[in-house]
Coordinates of C-alpha atoms in Angstrom, one line a residue:
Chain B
X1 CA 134.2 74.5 92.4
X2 CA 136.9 76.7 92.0
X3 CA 134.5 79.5 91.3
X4 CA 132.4 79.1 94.3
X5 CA 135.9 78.7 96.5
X6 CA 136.9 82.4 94.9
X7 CA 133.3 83.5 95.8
X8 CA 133.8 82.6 98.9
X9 CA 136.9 84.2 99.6
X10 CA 136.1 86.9 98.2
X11 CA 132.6 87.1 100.3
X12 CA 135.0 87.0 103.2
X13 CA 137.9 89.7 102.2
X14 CA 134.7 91.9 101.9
X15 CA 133.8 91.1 105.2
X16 CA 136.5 91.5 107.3
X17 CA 137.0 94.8 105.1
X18 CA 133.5 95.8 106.3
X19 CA 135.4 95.0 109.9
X20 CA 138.8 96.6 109.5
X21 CA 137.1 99.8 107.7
X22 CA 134.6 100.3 110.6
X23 CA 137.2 99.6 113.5
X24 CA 139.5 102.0 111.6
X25 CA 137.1 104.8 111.8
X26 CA 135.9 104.5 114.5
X27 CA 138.9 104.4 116.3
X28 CA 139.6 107.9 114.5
X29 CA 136.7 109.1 116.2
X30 CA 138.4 109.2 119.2
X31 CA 140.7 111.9 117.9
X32 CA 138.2 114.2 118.3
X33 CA 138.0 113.7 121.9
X34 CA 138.2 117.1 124.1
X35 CA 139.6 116.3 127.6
X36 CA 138.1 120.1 128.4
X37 CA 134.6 118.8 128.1
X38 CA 132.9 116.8 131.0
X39 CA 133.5 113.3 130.1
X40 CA 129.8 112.3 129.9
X41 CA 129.3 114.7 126.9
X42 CA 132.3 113.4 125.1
X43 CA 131.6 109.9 126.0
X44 CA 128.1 111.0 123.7
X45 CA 129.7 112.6 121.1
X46 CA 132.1 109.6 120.4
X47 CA 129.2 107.4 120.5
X48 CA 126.9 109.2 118.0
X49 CA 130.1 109.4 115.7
X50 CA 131.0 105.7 116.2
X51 CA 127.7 104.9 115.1
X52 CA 127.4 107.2 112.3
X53 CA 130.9 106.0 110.7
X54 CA 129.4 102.1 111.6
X55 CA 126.1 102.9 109.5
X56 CA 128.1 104.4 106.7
X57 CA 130.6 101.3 106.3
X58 CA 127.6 98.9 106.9
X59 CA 125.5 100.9 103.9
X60 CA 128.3 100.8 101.9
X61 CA 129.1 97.1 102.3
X62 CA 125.7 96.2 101.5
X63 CA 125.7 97.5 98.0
X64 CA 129.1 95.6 97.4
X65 CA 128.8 92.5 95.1
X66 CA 130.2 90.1 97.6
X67 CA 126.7 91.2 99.9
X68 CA 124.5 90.6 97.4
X69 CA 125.8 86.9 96.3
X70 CA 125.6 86.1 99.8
X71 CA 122.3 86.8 99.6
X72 CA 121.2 85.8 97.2
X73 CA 123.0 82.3 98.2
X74 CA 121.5 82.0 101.5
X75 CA 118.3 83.5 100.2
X76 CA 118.1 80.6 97.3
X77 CA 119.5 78.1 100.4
X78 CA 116.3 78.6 102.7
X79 CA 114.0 78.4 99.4
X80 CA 115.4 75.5 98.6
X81 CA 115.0 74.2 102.1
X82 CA 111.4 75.0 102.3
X83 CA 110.8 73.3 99.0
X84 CA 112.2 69.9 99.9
X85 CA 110.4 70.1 103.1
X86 CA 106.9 70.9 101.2
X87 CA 107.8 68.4 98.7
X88 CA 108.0 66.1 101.9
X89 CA 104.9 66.9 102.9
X90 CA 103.7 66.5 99.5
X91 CA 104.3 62.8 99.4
X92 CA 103.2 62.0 103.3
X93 CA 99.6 64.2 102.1
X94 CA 99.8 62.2 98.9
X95 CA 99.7 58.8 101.1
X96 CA 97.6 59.6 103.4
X97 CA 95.4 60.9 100.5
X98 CA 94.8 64.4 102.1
X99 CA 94.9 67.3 100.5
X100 CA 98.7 69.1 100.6
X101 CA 99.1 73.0 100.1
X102 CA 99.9 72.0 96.8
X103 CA 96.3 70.8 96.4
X104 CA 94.5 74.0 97.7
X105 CA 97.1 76.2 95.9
X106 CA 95.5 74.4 92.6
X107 CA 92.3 74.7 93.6
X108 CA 92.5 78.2 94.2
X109 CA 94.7 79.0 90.8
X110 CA 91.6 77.2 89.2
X111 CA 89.3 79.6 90.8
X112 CA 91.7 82.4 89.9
X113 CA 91.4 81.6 86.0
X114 CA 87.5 81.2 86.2
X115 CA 87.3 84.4 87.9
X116 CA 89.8 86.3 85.5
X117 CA 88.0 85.0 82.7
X118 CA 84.9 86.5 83.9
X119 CA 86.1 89.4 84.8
X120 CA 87.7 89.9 81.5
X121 CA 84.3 89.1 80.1
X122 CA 81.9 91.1 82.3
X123 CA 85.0 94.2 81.3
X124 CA 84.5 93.4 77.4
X125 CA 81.1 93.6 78.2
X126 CA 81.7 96.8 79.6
X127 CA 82.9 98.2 77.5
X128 CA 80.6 97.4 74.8
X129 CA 77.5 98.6 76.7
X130 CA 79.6 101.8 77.0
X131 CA 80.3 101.8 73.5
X132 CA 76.7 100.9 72.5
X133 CA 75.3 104.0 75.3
X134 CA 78.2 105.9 73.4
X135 CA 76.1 105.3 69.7
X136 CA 72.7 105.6 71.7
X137 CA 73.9 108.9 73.0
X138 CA 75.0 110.2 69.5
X139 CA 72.0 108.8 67.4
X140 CA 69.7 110.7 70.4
X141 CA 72.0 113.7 70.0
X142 CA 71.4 113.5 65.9
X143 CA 67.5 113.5 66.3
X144 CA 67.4 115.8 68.8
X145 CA 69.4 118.0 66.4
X146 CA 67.0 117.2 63.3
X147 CA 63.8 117.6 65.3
X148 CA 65.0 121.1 66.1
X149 CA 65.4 121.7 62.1
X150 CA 62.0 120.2 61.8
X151 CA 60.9 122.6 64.5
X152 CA 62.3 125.7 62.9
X153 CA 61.5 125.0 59.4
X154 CA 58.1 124.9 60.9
X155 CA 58.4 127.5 62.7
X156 CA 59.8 129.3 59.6
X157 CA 56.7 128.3 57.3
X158 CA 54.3 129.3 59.6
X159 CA 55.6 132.6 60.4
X160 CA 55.6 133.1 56.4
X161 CA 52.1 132.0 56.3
X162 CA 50.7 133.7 59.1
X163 CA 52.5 137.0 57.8
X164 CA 50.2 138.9 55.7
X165 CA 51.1 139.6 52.2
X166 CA 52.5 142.7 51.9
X167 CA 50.1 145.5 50.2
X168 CA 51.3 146.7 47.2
X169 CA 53.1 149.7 46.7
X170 CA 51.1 152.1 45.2
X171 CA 53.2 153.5 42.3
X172 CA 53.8 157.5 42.7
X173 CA 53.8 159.4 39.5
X174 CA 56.7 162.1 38.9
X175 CA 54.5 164.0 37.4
Chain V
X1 CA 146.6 131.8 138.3
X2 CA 144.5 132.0 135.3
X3 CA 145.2 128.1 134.1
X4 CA 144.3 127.4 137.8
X5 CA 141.0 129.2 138.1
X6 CA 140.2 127.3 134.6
X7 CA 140.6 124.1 135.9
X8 CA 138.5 124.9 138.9
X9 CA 136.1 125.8 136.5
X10 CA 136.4 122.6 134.5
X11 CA 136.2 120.4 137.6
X12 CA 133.0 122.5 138.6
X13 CA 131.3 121.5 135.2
X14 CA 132.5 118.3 135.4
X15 CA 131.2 117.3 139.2
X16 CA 127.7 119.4 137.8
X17 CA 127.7 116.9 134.9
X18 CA 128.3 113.8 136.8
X19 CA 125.7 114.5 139.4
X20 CA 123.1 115.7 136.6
X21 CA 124.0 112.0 134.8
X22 CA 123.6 110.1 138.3
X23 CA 120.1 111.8 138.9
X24 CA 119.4 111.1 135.2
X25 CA 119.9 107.8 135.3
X26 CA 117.7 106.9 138.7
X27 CA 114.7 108.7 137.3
X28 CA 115.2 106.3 133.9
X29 CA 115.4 103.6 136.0
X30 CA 112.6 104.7 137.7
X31 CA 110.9 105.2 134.8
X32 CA 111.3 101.7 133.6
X33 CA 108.4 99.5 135.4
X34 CA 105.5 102.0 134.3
X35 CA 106.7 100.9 130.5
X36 CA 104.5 97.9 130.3
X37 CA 101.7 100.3 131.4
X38 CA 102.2 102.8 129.0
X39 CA 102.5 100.5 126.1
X40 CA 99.1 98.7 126.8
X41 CA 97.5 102.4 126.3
X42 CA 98.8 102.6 122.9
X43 CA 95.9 102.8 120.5
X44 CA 95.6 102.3 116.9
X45 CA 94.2 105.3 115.3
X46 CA 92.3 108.1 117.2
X47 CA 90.0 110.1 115.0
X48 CA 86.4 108.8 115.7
X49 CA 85.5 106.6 112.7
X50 CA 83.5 103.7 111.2
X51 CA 83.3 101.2 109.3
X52 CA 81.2 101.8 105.9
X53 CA 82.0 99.2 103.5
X54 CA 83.7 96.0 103.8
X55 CA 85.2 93.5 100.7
X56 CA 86.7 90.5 101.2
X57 CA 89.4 91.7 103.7
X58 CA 89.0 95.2 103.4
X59 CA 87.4 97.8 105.6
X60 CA 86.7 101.6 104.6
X61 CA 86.3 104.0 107.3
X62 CA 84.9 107.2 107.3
X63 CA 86.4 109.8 109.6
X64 CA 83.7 111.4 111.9
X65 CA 84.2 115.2 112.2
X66 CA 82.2 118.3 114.0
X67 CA 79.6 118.9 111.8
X68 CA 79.1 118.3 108.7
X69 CA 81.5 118.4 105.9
X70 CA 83.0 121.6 104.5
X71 CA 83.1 120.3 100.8
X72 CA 81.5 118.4 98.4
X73 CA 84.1 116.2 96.9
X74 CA 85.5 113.6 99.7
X75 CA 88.6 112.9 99.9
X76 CA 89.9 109.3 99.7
X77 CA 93.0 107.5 101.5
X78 CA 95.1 104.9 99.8
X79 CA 97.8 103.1 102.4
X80 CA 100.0 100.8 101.5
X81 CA 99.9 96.5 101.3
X82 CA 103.0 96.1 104.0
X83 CA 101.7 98.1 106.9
X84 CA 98.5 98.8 109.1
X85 CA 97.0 102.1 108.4
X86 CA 96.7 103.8 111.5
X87 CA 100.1 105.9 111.2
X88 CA 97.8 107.9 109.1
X89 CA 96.4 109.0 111.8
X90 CA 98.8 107.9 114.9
X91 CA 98.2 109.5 118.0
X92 CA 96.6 113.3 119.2
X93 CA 98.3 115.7 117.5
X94 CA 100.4 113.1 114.8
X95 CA 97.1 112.2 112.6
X96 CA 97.3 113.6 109.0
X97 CA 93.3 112.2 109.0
X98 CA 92.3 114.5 112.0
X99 CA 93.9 117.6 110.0
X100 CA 92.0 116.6 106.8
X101 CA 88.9 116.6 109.2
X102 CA 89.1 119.4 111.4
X103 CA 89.7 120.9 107.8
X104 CA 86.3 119.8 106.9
X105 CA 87.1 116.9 104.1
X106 CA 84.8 113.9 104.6
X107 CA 87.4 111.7 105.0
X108 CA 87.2 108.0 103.9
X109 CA 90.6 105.5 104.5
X110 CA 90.9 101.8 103.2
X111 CA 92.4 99.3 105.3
X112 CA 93.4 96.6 103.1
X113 CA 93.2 94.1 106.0
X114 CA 95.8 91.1 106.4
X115 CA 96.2 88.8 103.4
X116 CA 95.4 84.9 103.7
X117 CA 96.5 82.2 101.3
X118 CA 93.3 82.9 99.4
X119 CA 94.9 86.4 98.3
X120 CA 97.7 84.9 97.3
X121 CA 96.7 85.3 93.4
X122 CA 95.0 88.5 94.2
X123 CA 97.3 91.0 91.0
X124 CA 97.7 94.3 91.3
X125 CA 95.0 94.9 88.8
X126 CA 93.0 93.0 91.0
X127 CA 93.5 96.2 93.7
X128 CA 93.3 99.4 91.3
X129 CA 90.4 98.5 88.9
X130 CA 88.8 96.0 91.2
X131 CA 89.2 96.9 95.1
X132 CA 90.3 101.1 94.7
X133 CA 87.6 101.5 92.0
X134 CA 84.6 100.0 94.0
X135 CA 85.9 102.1 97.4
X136 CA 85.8 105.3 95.0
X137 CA 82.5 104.4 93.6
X138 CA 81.2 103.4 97.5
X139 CA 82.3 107.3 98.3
X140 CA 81.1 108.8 95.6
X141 CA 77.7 107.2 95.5
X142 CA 77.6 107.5 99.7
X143 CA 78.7 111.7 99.0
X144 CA 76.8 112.5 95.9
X145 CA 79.8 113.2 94.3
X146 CA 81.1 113.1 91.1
X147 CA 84.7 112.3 92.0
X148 CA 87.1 112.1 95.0
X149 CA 90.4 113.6 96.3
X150 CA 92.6 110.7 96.6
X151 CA 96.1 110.3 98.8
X152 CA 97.6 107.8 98.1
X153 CA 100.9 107.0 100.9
X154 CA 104.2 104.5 99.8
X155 CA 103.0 101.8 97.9
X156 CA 99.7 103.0 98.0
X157 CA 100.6 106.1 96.6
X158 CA 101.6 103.6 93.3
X159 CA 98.5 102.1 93.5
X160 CA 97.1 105.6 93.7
X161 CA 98.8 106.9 90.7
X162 CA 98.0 104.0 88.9
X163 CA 94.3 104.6 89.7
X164 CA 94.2 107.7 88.4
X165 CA 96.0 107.4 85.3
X166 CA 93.0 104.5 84.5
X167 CA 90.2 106.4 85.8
X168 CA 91.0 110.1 85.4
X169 CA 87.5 111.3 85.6
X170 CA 87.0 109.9 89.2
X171 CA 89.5 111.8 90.5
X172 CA 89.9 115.5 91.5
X173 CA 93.0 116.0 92.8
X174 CA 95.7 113.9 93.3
X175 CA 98.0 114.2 96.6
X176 CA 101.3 111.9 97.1
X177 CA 103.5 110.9 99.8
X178 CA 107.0 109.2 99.7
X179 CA 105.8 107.3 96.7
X180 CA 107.8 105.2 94.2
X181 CA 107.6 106.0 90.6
X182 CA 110.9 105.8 88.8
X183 CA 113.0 102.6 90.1
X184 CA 116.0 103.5 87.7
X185 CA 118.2 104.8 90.8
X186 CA 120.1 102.8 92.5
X187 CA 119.8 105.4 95.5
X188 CA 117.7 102.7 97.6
X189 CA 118.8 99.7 98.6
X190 CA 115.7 98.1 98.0
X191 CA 115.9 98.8 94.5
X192 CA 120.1 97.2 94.7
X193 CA 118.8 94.1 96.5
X194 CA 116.0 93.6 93.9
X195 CA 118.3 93.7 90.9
X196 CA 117.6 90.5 88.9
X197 CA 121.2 89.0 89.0
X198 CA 120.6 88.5 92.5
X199 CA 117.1 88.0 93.2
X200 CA 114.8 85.1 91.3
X201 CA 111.7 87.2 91.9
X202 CA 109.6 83.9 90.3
X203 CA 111.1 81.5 92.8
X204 CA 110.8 83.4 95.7
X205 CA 107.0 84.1 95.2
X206 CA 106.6 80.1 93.7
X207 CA 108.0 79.2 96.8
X208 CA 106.3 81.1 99.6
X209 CA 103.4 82.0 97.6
X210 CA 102.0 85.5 100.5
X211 CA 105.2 87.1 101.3
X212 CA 105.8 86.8 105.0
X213 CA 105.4 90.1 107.4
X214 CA 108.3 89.0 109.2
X215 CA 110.7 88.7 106.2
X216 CA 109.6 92.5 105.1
X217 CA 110.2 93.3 108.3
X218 CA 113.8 92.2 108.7
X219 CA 114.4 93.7 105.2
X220 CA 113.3 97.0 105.9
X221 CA 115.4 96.7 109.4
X222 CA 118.1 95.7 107.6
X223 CA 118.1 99.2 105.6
X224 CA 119.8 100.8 108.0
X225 CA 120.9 98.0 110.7
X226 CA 122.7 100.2 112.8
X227 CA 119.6 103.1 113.9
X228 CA 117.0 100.0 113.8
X229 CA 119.1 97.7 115.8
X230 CA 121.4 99.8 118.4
X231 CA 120.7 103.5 118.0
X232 CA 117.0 103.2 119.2
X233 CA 117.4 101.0 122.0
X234 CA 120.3 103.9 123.1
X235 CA 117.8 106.7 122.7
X236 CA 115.0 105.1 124.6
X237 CA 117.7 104.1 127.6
X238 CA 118.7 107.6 127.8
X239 CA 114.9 109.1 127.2
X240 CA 113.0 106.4 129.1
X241 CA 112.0 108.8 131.8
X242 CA 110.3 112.0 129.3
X243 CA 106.6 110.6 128.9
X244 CA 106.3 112.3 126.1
X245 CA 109.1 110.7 124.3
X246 CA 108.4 107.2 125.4
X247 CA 104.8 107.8 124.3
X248 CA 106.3 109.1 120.5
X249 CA 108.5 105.7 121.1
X250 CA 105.7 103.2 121.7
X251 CA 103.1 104.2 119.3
X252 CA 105.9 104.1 116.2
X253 CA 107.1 100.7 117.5
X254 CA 103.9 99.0 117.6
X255 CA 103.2 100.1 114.2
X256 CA 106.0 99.1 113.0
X257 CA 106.1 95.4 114.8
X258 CA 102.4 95.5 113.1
X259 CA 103.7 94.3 109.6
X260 CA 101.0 92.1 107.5
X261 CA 101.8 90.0 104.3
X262 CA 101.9 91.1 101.0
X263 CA 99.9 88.8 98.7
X264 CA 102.4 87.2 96.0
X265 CA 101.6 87.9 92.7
X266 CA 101.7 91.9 93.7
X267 CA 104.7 91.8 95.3
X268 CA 105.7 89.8 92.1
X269 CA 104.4 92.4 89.6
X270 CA 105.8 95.7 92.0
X271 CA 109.7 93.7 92.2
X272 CA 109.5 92.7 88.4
X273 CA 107.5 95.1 86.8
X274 CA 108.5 98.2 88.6
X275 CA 111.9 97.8 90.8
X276 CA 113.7 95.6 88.0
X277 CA 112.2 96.7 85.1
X278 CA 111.0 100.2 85.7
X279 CA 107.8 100.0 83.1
X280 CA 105.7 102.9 85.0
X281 CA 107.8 105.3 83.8
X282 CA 107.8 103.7 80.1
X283 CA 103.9 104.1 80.2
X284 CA 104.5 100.1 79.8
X285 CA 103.1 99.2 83.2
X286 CA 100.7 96.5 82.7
X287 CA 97.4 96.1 84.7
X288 CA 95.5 93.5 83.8
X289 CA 93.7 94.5 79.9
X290 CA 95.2 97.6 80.7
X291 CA 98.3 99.5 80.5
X292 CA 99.3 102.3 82.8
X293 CA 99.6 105.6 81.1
X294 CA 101.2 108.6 83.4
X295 CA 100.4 111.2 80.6
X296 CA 96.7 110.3 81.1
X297 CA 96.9 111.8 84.6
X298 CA 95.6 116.0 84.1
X299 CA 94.1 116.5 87.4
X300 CA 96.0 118.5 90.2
X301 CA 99.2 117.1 91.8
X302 CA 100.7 117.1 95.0
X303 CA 104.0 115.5 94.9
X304 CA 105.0 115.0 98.7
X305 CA 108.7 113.2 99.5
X306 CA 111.1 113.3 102.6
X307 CA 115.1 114.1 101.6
X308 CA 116.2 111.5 104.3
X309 CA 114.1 109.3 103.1
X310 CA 115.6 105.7 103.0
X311 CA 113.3 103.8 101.4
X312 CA 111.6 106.1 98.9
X313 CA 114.2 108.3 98.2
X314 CA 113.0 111.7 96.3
X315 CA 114.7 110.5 93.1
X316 CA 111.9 107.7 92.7
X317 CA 109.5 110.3 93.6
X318 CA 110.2 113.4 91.9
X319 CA 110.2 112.6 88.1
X320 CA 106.2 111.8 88.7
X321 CA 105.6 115.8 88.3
X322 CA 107.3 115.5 84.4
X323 CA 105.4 112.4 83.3
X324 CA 102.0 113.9 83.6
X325 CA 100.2 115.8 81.8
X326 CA 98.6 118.0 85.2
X327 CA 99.5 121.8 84.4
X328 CA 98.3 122.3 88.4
X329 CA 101.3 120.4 89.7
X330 CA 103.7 120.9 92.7
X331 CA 106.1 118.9 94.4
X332 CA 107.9 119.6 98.3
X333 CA 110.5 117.9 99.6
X334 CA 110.5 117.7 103.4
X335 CA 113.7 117.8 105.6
X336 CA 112.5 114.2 107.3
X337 CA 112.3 110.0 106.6
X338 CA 109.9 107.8 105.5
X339 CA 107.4 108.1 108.5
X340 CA 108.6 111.4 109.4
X341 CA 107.3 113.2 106.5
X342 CA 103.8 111.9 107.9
X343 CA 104.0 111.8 111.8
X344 CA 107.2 114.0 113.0
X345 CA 106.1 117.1 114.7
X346 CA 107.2 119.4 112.3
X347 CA 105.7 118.1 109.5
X348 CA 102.5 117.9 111.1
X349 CA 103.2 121.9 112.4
X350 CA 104.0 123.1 109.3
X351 CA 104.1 120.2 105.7
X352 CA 100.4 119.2 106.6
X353 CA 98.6 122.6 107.0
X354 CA 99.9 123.1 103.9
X355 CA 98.6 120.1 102.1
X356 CA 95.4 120.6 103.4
X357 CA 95.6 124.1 102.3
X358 CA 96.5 123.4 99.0
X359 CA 93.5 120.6 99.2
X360 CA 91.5 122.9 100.1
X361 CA 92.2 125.6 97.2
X362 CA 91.2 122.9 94.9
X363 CA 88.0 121.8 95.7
X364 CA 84.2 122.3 96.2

């Protein structure tokens, strides 16, 4: 309790900060007023830097921690909200025996699973067949390889046989 | 005398200025009953195009140009889950899809469509190895082509990268804009407001199951309250009466108004798995039976990111260009925002003649 009253407080010194901060500078804007100028353009000018100095001290209180607990408090209020209500609408469904959101939420998280399991199946598969094409694609690769020994072995035995023996050399006599 | 003569002067400009203002302000007002007319003429998209493939909710178009294409490999366009597509290719003369075309890329873009409760379960994996890998297979088998260019655009730039890095050998080059890789900075606010001591990520998606367009929408307003919420309205008031600024005006406003849901369990895997616990970087993203490796990316990189950029900023961006394994890799950071880097003027004069130049080095 006396956390969430400290919270709070604190929520709201960072708030009127965000205030007093913004007001502050932009007030200091108006320093930079030049009575020379025609009004109209300084009226601009003071504008675009009242606005620039507001976006800075908005930026900066949205990062502070006191921001983002409110947030997150009003963010986990509505949620909560909008669970009650469905759970609500749960029951009345539930009586009426008609299907809720709940209902075709399961129905399609049932679907979901089926399908991922497939999926998962038909990938496994996948990757097998690619695996398998892989091996196919290696033993092909291997007898292409050995028929082209075969072939040149051949070709080497043939050209030995076809090649006619070579004629003696007649021996020359030093005499 | 001279004092005097000065502040004859001063009264002169003054009296000019007030006159110039009074005039101003009739023709805005002027101006203001033609605005419904001018906003019913807004169109979504304007390069010719149509519709090729369809899945589930998804569309691809393919980008008509003047003859045929230039080059062999197409190139492929990734948008994110939040928005519509069509600021891809805005309005005459603000289309980074007509520059790809006049280029001569056959041009392909996937509209994810808007998600219904069905989608709800629908995983990230479900997008990159289910939906991204058939649309790349749908091109490549439509182009004869062994691969595609992809660009992939905010959160479709992660989905992109994440593509890539699974299927390397269906992609040629690789072309990024404003995208999130690196969650560790604290730079966006997105990233503060996601931090897991103050958001129950779980009970938020358990809860609403698609996350509503309208609370993205006030989130991303809420970025930078003051330009969204009072700056804007001021600039139109005071621009209301130059047509071409009101027309700049009316096509960025419908697309943004044009938010669609994001289904659950992807937002739930992008806020856990990448904003609170940063795991692409890691190489620890999980996708499905997979896990997303950034060092299995070797293709070229184009590394695209805006320095005003408020929801993206180039810290989240940049460190992509070290965790991959490309040696063709370049980064630019644009003077610009998060839209600008796609749509203002000057990117489109002088950032996107460039990409497609740097495309175009690249491929067959």
């Amino acid at each position: 309790m006396t956390d969430n009253t400290d919270k709070i407080f604190d929520q709201a010194a960072a708030f009127q900060k965000l205030w007093m901060d913004s007001l502050t500078e932009m007030a200091g804007i108006w320093s930079q007023y030049s009575a020379g100028s025609p009004p109209i353009d300084e009226m601009r000018k003071m504008r675009g830097g009242m606005l620039k100095v507001l976006a800075e001290t908005w930026d900066e209180y949205m990062r502070t921690p006191q921001f983002l607990e409110m947030m997150k408090a009003s963010l986990n209020g509505a949620l909560d909200l909008k669970r009650m209500a469905r759970e609500g609408m749960n029951r009345v469904h539930e009586q009426f025996e008609n299907p809720s959101k709940q209902d075709v939420d399961a129905v399609l998280l049932a679907i979901r699973h089926v399908e991922r399991r497939l999926l998962d199946r038909l990938e496994g598969l996948d990757d097998r067949v690619a695996n398998l094409n892989e091996r196919i694609d290696n033993v092909d690769e291997g007898i292409a390889k050995q028929e082209k020994a075969i072939e040149r072995l051949e070709q080497t035995v043939r050209t030995k046989v076809e090649k006619p023996a070579p004629t003696p050399r007649k021996a020359t006599r030093a005499e | 005398m001279d004092k005097e003569a000065s502040n004859g002067a001063d009264w002169e400009t003054w009296q000019a200025s007030f006159i110039n203002e009074t005039f101003a302000n009739l023709r805005r007002l002027t101006a203001i009953p033609f605005l419904p007319d001018k906003m019913e003429q807004v169109r979504k998209g304007v390069t010719p195009r149509e519709v090729v493939y369809e899945e589930d909710r998804l569309k691809v178009y393919h980008y008509i140009g003047e003859g045929e294409p230039g080059f062999k490999t197409p190139l492929c366009l990734v948008f994110a889950l939040v928005n519509r597509p069509y600021i891809m290719d805005l309005k005459e003369g603000r289309s980074i899809i007509a520059q790809y075309v006049k280029a001569g890329f056959d041009t392909y873009l996937i509209d994810w469509g808007s998600p219904t409760r069905a989608e709800r379960f629908l995983t990230t994996d479900d997008y990159v190895n289910g939906y991204i890998l058939n649309v790349v297979n749908f091109v490549r088998e439509r182009t004869s082509s062994d691969n595609v260019n992809l660009l992939g655009y905010c959160m479709g730039g992660t989905l992109s990268t994440m593509f890539t890095a699974l299927h390397q050998n269906l992609v040629k080059n690789l072309v990024l804009l404003a995208t999130g890789i690196d969650y560790s900075s604290r730079e966006s606010l997105l990233n503060l407001w996601t931090d897991p001591r103050y958001f129950d990520v779980d009970k938020f998606v358990d809860t609403v199951g698609n996350i509503p367009a309208e609370f993205l929408q006030s989130a991303f307003l809420l970025l930078k309250p003051v330009s969204n919420l009072v700056d804007k309205y001021i600039n139109l008031a005071e621009n209301v009466h130059r047509d071409e600024f009101v027309d700049d005006y009316l096509h960025m406003e419908t697309w943004l108004n044009d938010n669609i849901p994001v289904p659950g369990e992807v937002y739930r895997e992008f806020a856990k798995y990448l904003f609170q616990q940063n795991l692409l970087v890691k190489n620890r993203m999980p996708l499905g039976r997979h896990m997303v490796d950034l060092r299995k990316i070797t293709c070229p990189l184009l590394n695209l990111m805006a320095s005003s950029d408020h929801l993206v900023p180039c810290s989240q961006s940049a460190a992509l260009n070290d965790l991959v394994s490309s040696t063709d890799k370049e980064k630019i950071v644009w003077p610009a925002g998060h839209i600008g880097l796609a749509v203002s003027a000057r990117a489109q004069k002088e950032l996107w003649p460039r990409a497609v130049e740097w495309l175009v080095k690249r491929t067959d």
